[in-house]
GROMACS .gro file of C-alpha atoms in nm:
model
  408
    1MET     CA    1   1.022  -1.862   6.393
    2PRO     CA    2   1.159  -1.520   6.478
    3THR     CA    3   0.967  -1.351   6.756
    4VAL     CA    4   0.756  -1.117   6.548
    5LEU     CA    5   0.456  -1.074   6.774
    6PRO     CA    6   0.124  -1.027   6.594
    7TYR     CA    7   0.037  -0.659   6.595
    8VAL     CA    8  -0.123  -0.409   6.362
    9PRO     CA    9   0.129  -0.181   6.190
   10GLN     CA   10   0.068   0.191   6.189
   11ARG     CA   11   0.167   0.206   5.822
   12ILE     CA   12   0.221  -0.046   5.544
   13THR     CA   13   0.420  -0.017   5.222
   14VAL     CA   14   0.253  -0.148   4.905
   15HIS     CA   15   0.442  -0.235   4.588
   16LEU     CA   16   0.226  -0.136   4.289
   17GLY     CA   17   0.306  -0.439   4.078
   18SER     CA   18   0.428  -0.796   4.091
   19PRO     CA   19   0.723  -0.869   4.325
   20ASN     CA   20   1.002  -0.837   4.069
   21SER     CA   21   0.852  -0.551   3.869
   22ASP     CA   22   1.001  -0.203   3.854
   23ALA     CA   23   0.700  -0.041   4.014
   24GLU     CA   24   0.635   0.236   4.264
   25ASN     CA   25   0.608   0.175   4.638
   26VAL     CA   26   0.334   0.357   4.828
   27THR     CA   27   0.324   0.386   5.209
   28VAL     CA   28  -0.015   0.447   5.369
   29SER     CA   29  -0.172   0.399   5.710
   30PHE     CA   30  -0.282   0.041   5.767
   31SER     CA   31  -0.646   0.142   5.811
   32ASP     CA   32  -0.640   0.335   5.482
   33TYR     CA   33  -0.481   0.032   5.314
   34VAL     CA   34  -0.769  -0.190   5.432
   35LYS     CA   35  -1.027   0.071   5.326
   36ASN     CA   36  -0.866   0.087   4.982
   37VAL     CA   37  -0.855  -0.290   4.933
   38ALA     CA   38  -1.206  -0.342   5.067
   39SER     CA   39  -1.341  -0.065   4.840
   40SER     CA   40  -1.159  -0.228   4.546
   41GLU     CA   41  -1.248  -0.589   4.622
   42ILE     CA   42  -1.610  -0.592   4.739
   43TYR     CA   43  -1.939  -0.411   4.680
   44PRO     CA   44  -2.061  -0.156   4.936
   45THR     CA   45  -2.422  -0.263   4.875
   46TRP     CA   46  -2.362  -0.608   5.023
   47ASP     CA   47  -2.511  -0.708   5.357
   48GLU     CA   48  -2.309  -0.588   5.654
   49SER     CA   49  -2.225  -0.942   5.772
   50ALA     CA   50  -2.066  -1.016   5.433
   51LEU     CA   51  -1.874  -0.687   5.443
   52ARG     CA   52  -1.746  -0.764   5.793
   53ALA     CA   53  -1.633  -1.114   5.694
   54ASN     CA   54  -1.448  -0.985   5.388
   55ILE     CA   55  -1.282  -0.702   5.580
   56LEU     CA   56  -1.155  -0.943   5.845
   57ALA     CA   57  -1.014  -1.167   5.572
   58ILE     CA   58  -0.840  -0.868   5.410
   59VAL     CA   59  -0.691  -0.758   5.743
   60SER     CA   60  -0.573  -1.108   5.833
   61PHE     CA   61  -0.406  -1.172   5.501
   62ALA     CA   62  -0.216  -0.841   5.512
   63LEU     CA   63  -0.110  -0.899   5.873
   64ASN     CA   64   0.017  -1.245   5.781
   65ARG     CA   65   0.245  -1.084   5.523
   66VAL     CA   66   0.377  -0.847   5.791
   67TYR     CA   67   0.408  -1.116   6.060
   68THR     CA   68   0.600  -1.358   5.840
   69GLU     CA   69   0.814  -1.078   5.690
   70PHE     CA   70   0.721  -1.246   5.365
   71TYR     CA   71   0.874  -0.988   5.132
   72ARG     CA   72   1.122  -0.808   5.357
   73SER     CA   73   1.297  -1.134   5.447
   74ARG     CA   74   1.363  -1.175   5.075
   75GLY     CA   75   1.531  -0.837   5.049
   76TYR     CA   76   1.235  -0.634   4.919
   77ASP     CA   77   1.168  -0.289   5.062
   78TYR     CA   78   0.792  -0.329   5.096
   79ASP     CA   79   0.539  -0.537   5.290
   80ILE     CA   80   0.286  -0.645   5.029
   81THR     CA   81   0.209  -0.605   4.659
   82ASN     CA   82  -0.110  -0.502   4.483
   83SER     CA   83  -0.082  -0.790   4.237
   84THR     CA   84  -0.383  -1.017   4.272
   85ALA     CA   85  -0.169  -1.311   4.160
   86TYR     CA   86   0.012  -1.278   4.493
   87ASP     CA   87  -0.176  -1.047   4.727
   88GLN     CA   88  -0.476  -0.810   4.737
   89TYR     CA   89  -0.603  -0.541   4.502
   90PHE     CA   90  -0.497  -0.188   4.598
   91VAL     CA   91  -0.552   0.119   4.380
   92LYS     CA   92  -0.334   0.423   4.448
   93GLY     CA   93  -0.537   0.732   4.525
   94ARG     CA   94  -0.881   0.579   4.508
   95SER     CA   95  -1.170   0.702   4.723
   96PHE     CA   96  -1.341   0.486   4.984
   97PHE     CA   97  -1.705   0.389   5.023
   98GLU     CA   98  -1.847   0.553   5.334
   99ASN     CA   99  -2.001   0.242   5.489
  100VAL     CA  100  -1.690   0.036   5.413
  101ALA     CA  101  -1.466   0.299   5.575
  102ARG     CA  102  -1.687   0.302   5.884
  103LEU     CA  103  -1.660  -0.075   5.924
  104VAL     CA  104  -1.284  -0.070   5.865
  105ASP     CA  105  -1.240   0.190   6.140
  106GLU     CA  106  -1.406  -0.061   6.371
  107LEU     CA  107  -1.229  -0.375   6.246
  108PHE     CA  108  -0.881  -0.284   6.120
  109ASN     CA  109  -0.709  -0.403   6.440
  110ASP     CA  110  -0.903  -0.730   6.458
  111TYR     CA  111  -0.783  -1.040   6.275
  112LEU     CA  112  -0.839  -1.413   6.231
  113ARG     CA  113  -0.625  -1.698   6.356
  114ARG     CA  114  -0.659  -2.069   6.427
  115PRO     CA  115  -0.743  -2.139   6.792
  116GLY     CA  116  -0.422  -2.206   6.983
  117PHE     CA  117  -0.196  -2.058   6.717
  118VAL     CA  118  -0.018  -1.726   6.689
  119GLU     CA  119   0.000  -1.606   6.332
  120PRO     CA  120  -0.279  -1.412   6.161
  121LEU     CA  121  -0.451  -1.648   5.920
  122ALA     CA  122  -0.335  -1.624   5.559
  123ALA     CA  123  -0.701  -1.573   5.470
  124LYS     CA  124  -0.704  -1.621   5.094
  125PHE     CA  125  -1.015  -1.535   4.896
  126CYS     CA  126  -1.147  -1.505   4.541
  127ASN     CA  127  -1.460  -1.369   4.379
  128GLY     CA  128  -1.629  -1.711   4.368
  129THR     CA  129  -1.765  -1.667   4.017
  130THR     CA  130  -1.488  -1.644   3.758
  131ALA     CA  131  -1.232  -1.766   4.009
  132ILE     CA  132  -1.268  -2.043   4.266
  133CYS     CA  133  -1.012  -2.095   4.543
  134GLU     CA  134  -0.971  -2.283   4.867
  135GLY     CA  135  -1.052  -1.974   5.076
  136LEU     CA  136  -1.346  -1.741   5.103
  137SER     CA  137  -1.577  -1.680   4.809
  138GLN     CA  138  -1.663  -1.311   4.798
  139TRP     CA  139  -1.994  -1.358   4.619
  140GLY     CA  140  -2.056  -1.672   4.821
  141SER     CA  141  -2.020  -1.471   5.141
  142GLN     CA  142  -2.291  -1.234   5.023
  143ASN     CA  143  -2.513  -1.528   4.938
  144LEU     CA  144  -2.468  -1.663   5.291
  145ALA     CA  145  -2.537  -1.323   5.440
  146GLN     CA  146  -2.867  -1.310   5.252
  147GLN     CA  147  -2.950  -1.647   5.408
  148GLY     CA  148  -2.906  -1.497   5.754
  149TYR     CA  149  -2.547  -1.597   5.836
  150ASN     CA  150  -2.356  -1.361   6.059
  151SER     CA  151  -1.994  -1.270   5.985
  152VAL     CA  152  -1.845  -1.539   6.211
  153GLU     CA  153  -2.063  -1.809   6.055
  154ILE     CA  154  -1.960  -1.693   5.709
  155LEU     CA  155  -1.590  -1.706   5.799
  156GLU     CA  156  -1.621  -2.050   5.959
  157SER     CA  157  -1.807  -2.176   5.653
  158TYR     CA  158  -1.496  -2.115   5.443
  159TYR     CA  159  -1.199  -2.125   5.679
  160GLY     CA  160  -1.311  -2.380   5.936
  161ASP     CA  161  -1.248  -2.321   6.304
  162VAL     CA  162  -1.117  -1.968   6.353
  163GLU     CA  163  -1.114  -1.713   6.632
  164ILE     CA  164  -1.114  -1.334   6.610
  165VAL     CA  165  -0.840  -1.147   6.793
  166GLN     CA  166  -0.982  -0.806   6.886
  167ASN     CA  167  -0.804  -0.476   6.953
  168ALA     CA  168  -0.456  -0.598   6.865
  169PRO     CA  169  -0.177  -0.357   6.962
  170ILE     CA  170  -0.072  -0.097   6.705
  171GLN     CA  171   0.293  -0.011   6.645
  172GLY     CA  172   0.538   0.072   6.372
  173ILE     CA  173   0.672  -0.216   6.167
  174THR     CA  174   0.995  -0.342   6.321
  175SER     CA  175   1.250  -0.593   6.203
  176SER     CA  176   1.258  -0.927   6.384
  177TYR     CA  177   1.638  -0.932   6.369
  178PRO     CA  178   1.764  -0.864   6.725
  179GLY     CA  179   2.004  -0.595   6.605
  180THR     CA  180   2.338  -0.758   6.684
  181PRO     CA  181   2.484  -1.090   6.565
  182LEU     CA  182   2.420  -1.397   6.778
  183ARG     CA  183   2.728  -1.611   6.843
  184ARG     CA  184   2.882  -1.854   7.090
  185GLY     CA  185   2.809  -1.729   7.440
  186THR     CA  186   2.503  -1.521   7.349
  187THR     CA  187   2.192  -1.587   7.557
  188GLY     CA  188   1.832  -1.475   7.544
  189PRO     CA  189   1.509  -1.507   7.344
  190GLY     CA  190   1.685  -1.449   7.010
  191VAL     CA  191   1.885  -1.766   7.069
  192VAL     CA  192   1.564  -1.956   7.152
  193THR     CA  193   1.428  -1.840   6.819
  194VAL     CA  194   1.735  -1.971   6.637
  195GLN     CA  195   1.728  -2.304   6.822
  196VAL     CA  196   1.359  -2.367   6.760
  197SER     CA  197   1.392  -2.268   6.395
  198LEU     CA  198   1.692  -2.494   6.337
  199ASN     CA  199   1.529  -2.792   6.506
  200ARG     CA  200   1.217  -2.753   6.293
  201ILE     CA  201   1.407  -2.693   5.970
  202GLY     CA  202   1.620  -2.996   6.055
  203GLN     CA  203   1.315  -3.217   6.012
  204ASN     CA  204   1.327  -3.132   5.643
  205TYR     CA  205   1.708  -3.116   5.628
  206PRO     CA  206   1.836  -3.402   5.846
  207ALA     CA  207   2.199  -3.298   5.793
  208ILE     CA  208   2.138  -3.014   6.039
  209PRO     CA  209   2.220  -3.161   6.382
  210LYS     CA  210   1.944  -3.139   6.639
  211ILE     CA  211   1.989  -2.913   6.938
  212PRO     CA  212   1.890  -3.137   7.231
  213THR     CA  213   1.790  -2.859   7.470
  214VAL     CA  214   1.623  -2.535   7.366
  215ASP     CA  215   1.758  -2.322   7.649
  216GLY     CA  216   1.844  -1.984   7.495
  217ILE     CA  217   2.217  -2.046   7.537
  218PHE     CA  218   2.428  -2.026   7.220
  219GLY     CA  219   2.663  -2.316   7.284
  220VAL     CA  220   2.871  -2.546   7.069
  221ARG     CA  221   2.572  -2.753   6.951
  222THR     CA  222   2.382  -2.445   6.841
  223GLU     CA  223   2.692  -2.321   6.663
  224ASN     CA  224   2.736  -2.654   6.483
  225ALA     CA  225   2.372  -2.649   6.372
  226VAL     CA  226   2.409  -2.291   6.248
  227ARG     CA  227   2.721  -2.383   6.049
  228LYS     CA  228   2.548  -2.675   5.880
  229PHE     CA  229   2.246  -2.458   5.799
  230GLN     CA  230   2.475  -2.199   5.647
  231GLU     CA  231   2.653  -2.463   5.438
  232ILE     CA  232   2.326  -2.600   5.304
  233PHE     CA  233   2.192  -2.258   5.209
  234ASN     CA  234   2.515  -2.118   5.064
  235LEU     CA  235   2.592  -1.873   5.343
  236ALA     CA  236   2.932  -1.806   5.494
  237PRO     CA  237   2.969  -2.098   5.742
  238ASP     CA  238   3.100  -1.893   6.034
  239GLY     CA  239   2.853  -2.021   6.295
  240ILE     CA  240   2.735  -1.664   6.362
  241VAL     CA  241   2.375  -1.554   6.310
  242GLY     CA  242   2.399  -1.215   6.144
  243PRO     CA  243   2.125  -1.052   5.931
  244ALA     CA  244   2.179  -1.279   5.628
  245THR     CA  245   2.158  -1.600   5.832
  246TRP     CA  246   1.871  -1.467   6.046
  247TYR     CA  247   1.652  -1.387   5.745
  248ALA     CA  248   1.747  -1.713   5.575
  249LEU     CA  249   1.613  -1.884   5.888
  250VAL     CA  250   1.297  -1.674   5.859
  251ARG     CA  251   1.245  -1.769   5.494
  252ILE     CA  252   1.310  -2.140   5.536
  253TYR     CA  253   1.111  -2.170   5.858
  254ILE     CA  254   0.813  -1.995   5.698
  255ALA     CA  255   0.848  -2.227   5.398
  256VAL     CA  256   0.863  -2.558   5.585
  257THR     CA  257   0.578  -2.463   5.819
  258ARG     CA  258   0.384  -2.288   5.542
  259LEU     CA  259   0.285  -2.007   5.780
  260ALA     CA  260   0.222  -1.778   5.484
  261GLU     CA  261  -0.033  -2.020   5.337
  262LEU     CA  262  -0.393  -2.094   5.427
  263ARG     CA  263  -0.300  -2.459   5.487
  264SER     CA  264  -0.046  -2.375   5.752
  265GLN     CA  265   0.119  -2.594   6.011
  266GLY     CA  266   0.064  -2.311   6.254
  267GLN     CA  267   0.291  -2.142   6.504
  268ARG     CA  268   0.217  -2.242   6.863
  269TYR     CA  269   0.429  -2.010   7.076
  270TYR     CA  270   0.721  -2.255   7.047
  271VAL     CA  271   0.535  -2.523   7.243
  272ASN     CA  272   0.570  -2.771   6.960
  273SER     CA  273   0.949  -2.797   6.992
  274TRP     CA  274   1.125  -3.059   6.784
  275ALA     CA  275   1.406  -3.103   7.033
  276HIS     CA  276   1.440  -3.430   7.227
  277ALA     CA  277   1.526  -3.303   7.571
  278ASN     CA  278   1.331  -3.577   7.749
  279PRO     CA  279   1.196  -3.919   7.647
  280ILE     CA  280   0.818  -3.956   7.616
  281ARG     CA  281   0.667  -4.243   7.811
  282GLN     CA  282   0.341  -4.378   7.948
  283GLY     CA  283   0.174  -4.124   8.175
  284ASP     CA  284   0.299  -3.820   7.984
  285THR     CA  285   0.054  -3.573   7.835
  286GLY     CA  286   0.065  -3.271   7.607
  287ILE     CA  287   0.135  -3.154   7.255
  288LYS     CA  288   0.439  -3.378   7.206
  289VAL     CA  289   0.226  -3.682   7.286
  290GLU     CA  290  -0.045  -3.559   7.050
  291HIS     CA  291   0.215  -3.515   6.779
  292LEU     CA  292   0.349  -3.866   6.838
  293GLN     CA  293  -0.001  -4.013   6.829
  294TYR     CA  294  -0.078  -3.841   6.503
  295MET     CA  295   0.231  -3.980   6.332
  296LEU     CA  296   0.158  -4.329   6.468
  297SER     CA  297  -0.204  -4.307   6.353
  298VAL     CA  298  -0.087  -4.233   5.999
  299LEU     CA  299   0.163  -4.520   6.010
  300SER     CA  300  -0.105  -4.757   6.138
  301ALA     CA  301  -0.305  -4.698   5.819
  302TYR     CA  302  -0.014  -4.836   5.617
  303ILE     CA  303   0.154  -5.079   5.857
  304PRO     CA  304  -0.092  -5.339   5.992
  305GLU     CA  305   0.138  -5.430   6.281
  306ILE     CA  306   0.091  -5.084   6.433
  307PRO     CA  307  -0.251  -5.065   6.600
  308PRO     CA  308  -0.470  -4.757   6.550
  309LEU     CA  309  -0.498  -4.518   6.842
  310SER     CA  310  -0.678  -4.207   6.958
  311ILE     CA  311  -0.517  -3.864   6.928
  312ASP     CA  312  -0.587  -3.719   7.270
  313GLY     CA  313  -0.248  -3.606   7.400
  314ILE     CA  314  -0.248  -3.873   7.672
  315PHE     CA  315   0.023  -4.142   7.662
  316GLY     CA  316  -0.179  -4.440   7.779
  317SER     CA  317  -0.159  -4.814   7.723
  318GLY     CA  318  -0.287  -4.783   7.366
  319THR     CA  319  -0.013  -4.539   7.273
  320ARG     CA  320   0.248  -4.759   7.441
  321SER     CA  321   0.128  -5.060   7.240
  322ALA     CA  322   0.160  -4.861   6.919
  323VAL     CA  323   0.509  -4.745   7.016
  324LEU     CA  324   0.617  -5.102   7.095
  325ALA     CA  325   0.480  -5.221   6.761
  326ALA     CA  326   0.666  -4.944   6.578
  327GLN     CA  327   0.990  -5.022   6.759
  328ARG     CA  328   0.951  -5.390   6.672
  329ARG     CA  329   0.879  -5.311   6.308
  330PHE     CA  330   1.174  -5.073   6.274
  331GLY     CA  331   1.427  -5.291   6.456
  332LEU     CA  332   1.462  -5.068   6.762
  333PRO     CA  333   1.486  -5.172   7.129
  334GLU     CA  334   1.130  -5.253   7.244
  335THR     CA  335   1.108  -5.024   7.545
  336GLY     CA  336   0.774  -4.852   7.490
  337VAL     CA  337   0.956  -4.527   7.559
  338VAL     CA  338   1.004  -4.273   7.281
  339ASP     CA  339   1.363  -4.156   7.298
  340ALA     CA  340   1.534  -3.950   7.027
  341GLU     CA  341   1.614  -4.258   6.817
  342THR     CA  342   1.255  -4.384   6.824
  343TRP     CA  343   1.113  -4.037   6.755
  344ASP     CA  344   1.340  -3.986   6.455
  345GLU     CA  345   1.258  -4.324   6.306
  346ILE     CA  346   0.883  -4.270   6.349
  347TYR     CA  347   0.914  -3.924   6.194
  348ASP     CA  348   1.122  -4.050   5.903
  349GLN     CA  349   0.866  -4.320   5.823
  350PHE     CA  350   0.576  -4.078   5.862
  351SER     CA  351   0.748  -3.814   5.651
  352GLY     CA  352   0.786  -4.050   5.357
  353ILE     CA  353   0.413  -4.122   5.362
  354GLU     CA  354   0.316  -3.760   5.418
  355ASN     CA  355   0.531  -3.635   5.135
  356THR     CA  356   0.393  -3.877   4.878
  357THR     CA  357   0.036  -3.939   4.993
  358LEU     CA  358  -0.090  -3.674   5.229
  359ARG     CA  359  -0.065  -3.402   4.968
  360ASP     CA  360  -0.416  -3.518   4.879
  361PRO     CA  361  -0.622  -3.380   5.170
  362SER     CA  362  -0.902  -3.629   5.103
  363ASN     CA  363  -0.674  -3.912   5.214
  364PHE     CA  364  -0.576  -3.775   5.554
  365PRO     CA  365  -0.776  -3.463   5.638
  366TYR     CA  366  -0.621  -3.442   5.988
  367THR     CA  367  -0.296  -3.322   5.837
  368GLN     CA  368  -0.464  -3.040   5.649
  369ALA     CA  369  -0.647  -2.731   5.765
  370VAL     CA  370  -1.020  -2.787   5.745
  371ILE     CA  371  -1.157  -2.555   5.481
  372SER     CA  372  -1.432  -2.549   5.225
  373GLN     CA  373  -1.360  -2.555   4.855
  374THR     CA  374  -1.661  -2.438   4.658
  375ALA     CA  375  -1.949  -2.515   4.894
  376PRO     CA  376  -1.967  -2.383   5.253
  377ARG     CA  377  -2.014  -2.616   5.544
  378ASN     CA  378  -2.341  -2.642   5.731
  379ARG     CA  379  -2.383  -2.315   5.919
  380HIS     CA  380  -2.424  -2.492   6.255
  381ALA     CA  381  -2.140  -2.742   6.207
  382ARG     CA  382  -1.827  -2.693   6.418
  383THR     CA  383  -1.483  -2.814   6.320
  384SER     CA  384  -1.239  -2.937   6.582
  385THR     CA  385  -0.912  -2.751   6.618
  386ILE     CA  386  -0.660  -2.910   6.384
  387THR     CA  387  -0.293  -2.936   6.468
  388GLN     CA  388  -0.092  -2.963   6.148
  389PHE     CA  389   0.244  -3.130   6.128
  390PRO     CA  390   0.522  -3.090   5.875
  391GLY     CA  391   0.585  -3.255   5.545
  392ASN     CA  392   0.869  -3.205   5.302
  393ASP     CA  393   0.698  -2.954   5.076
  394LEU     CA  394   0.956  -2.675   5.076
  395ARG     CA  395   0.829  -2.388   4.866
  396THR     CA  396   1.048  -2.092   4.944
  397GLY     CA  397   0.936  -1.800   4.733
  398SER     CA  398   0.630  -1.991   4.618
  399GLN     CA  399   0.421  -1.815   4.358
  400ASP     CA  400   0.103  -1.989   4.467
  401PRO     CA  401  -0.166  -1.745   4.352
  402VAL     CA  402  -0.375  -1.592   4.625
  403ARG     CA  403  -0.665  -1.522   4.398
  404GLN     CA  404  -0.743  -1.425   4.043
  405GLU     CA  405  -0.867  -1.088   3.931
  406ALA     CA  406  -1.233  -1.045   4.015
  407VAL     CA  407  -1.468  -0.936   3.741
  408ARG     CA  408  -1.622  -0.607   3.847
   0.00000   0.00000   0.00000
């Protein structure tokens, strides 16, 4: 994912219509945008804890659109729309409720995210009466507030385990593109971005060759991967990452990881690299081991020869037994060590199951973000941090509705 660090923009541009409509763009300060949406979406007479929860959801959703460059990476000249089929309700020129404006001044540079992840949560919501969605229920939040829930408890009731980032930095919106084309011989963080993005996208498009070492050096293997990406997505296959290729990487990476959706894989500061620089073996620990264990645990539910195992990030004897069983089942050398060949085979088998079966979150809830549908969780229940892993559900330019129009 391009290095677009989460921050609060000084100003945000709103398109007053659906994405493809010939409508006016309005640029306002980010705090005034949040005041406008909050005054349009919720009632000022609600309990303060409900107002705080809704304002944080509004902020987080808007920041997710900025962070993922959701519209600008598609060539639009704005950051968000006011269409409630896609985004949040904004009314040009409307006045603000005094108590709502006061709370927004306190909260506009705070946002929600999953613990351990980077991106602001795509905190979808709906009114909870005429429209029900997988995110926060606006009227439901007020009901919880009347029962004594504080704002954090309300948010966790609908979104699961979240944390609040406070006092995020404020700056003007900037493009993630590094400014000059990246090509053979280029080094630096922009190249790391390209390498990580290509390796992750390659899990959904196996024709893209993997870059064995994510080192920030634009060498021949990175160039070959860029060329194949460009061929697949109908770009000039010159092996150079200019603006068109960069923003195609942004769009496809956001799509395969679903960062712009509530059920997001999550962006973990590049720690979850898909490169195979080193084999994984008994005694290793960390996110790569956790990822391996998760895939094996899914396979064990369908392949009796593979024993079930705990997902703890520790490559112990149980994980080694599962690896050996998988290697035996898939006709690979039985080493108990996960090299690139073993990893790819395990992923390929897992991906087939995930793509056809795991779309139903009731089957394998570990692969989905833990959220509430229509009823909130117990106010004292805590949900463990969930690490999501990729499927093959590519939805570039998805028109998945955020919410339906609330009845005022």
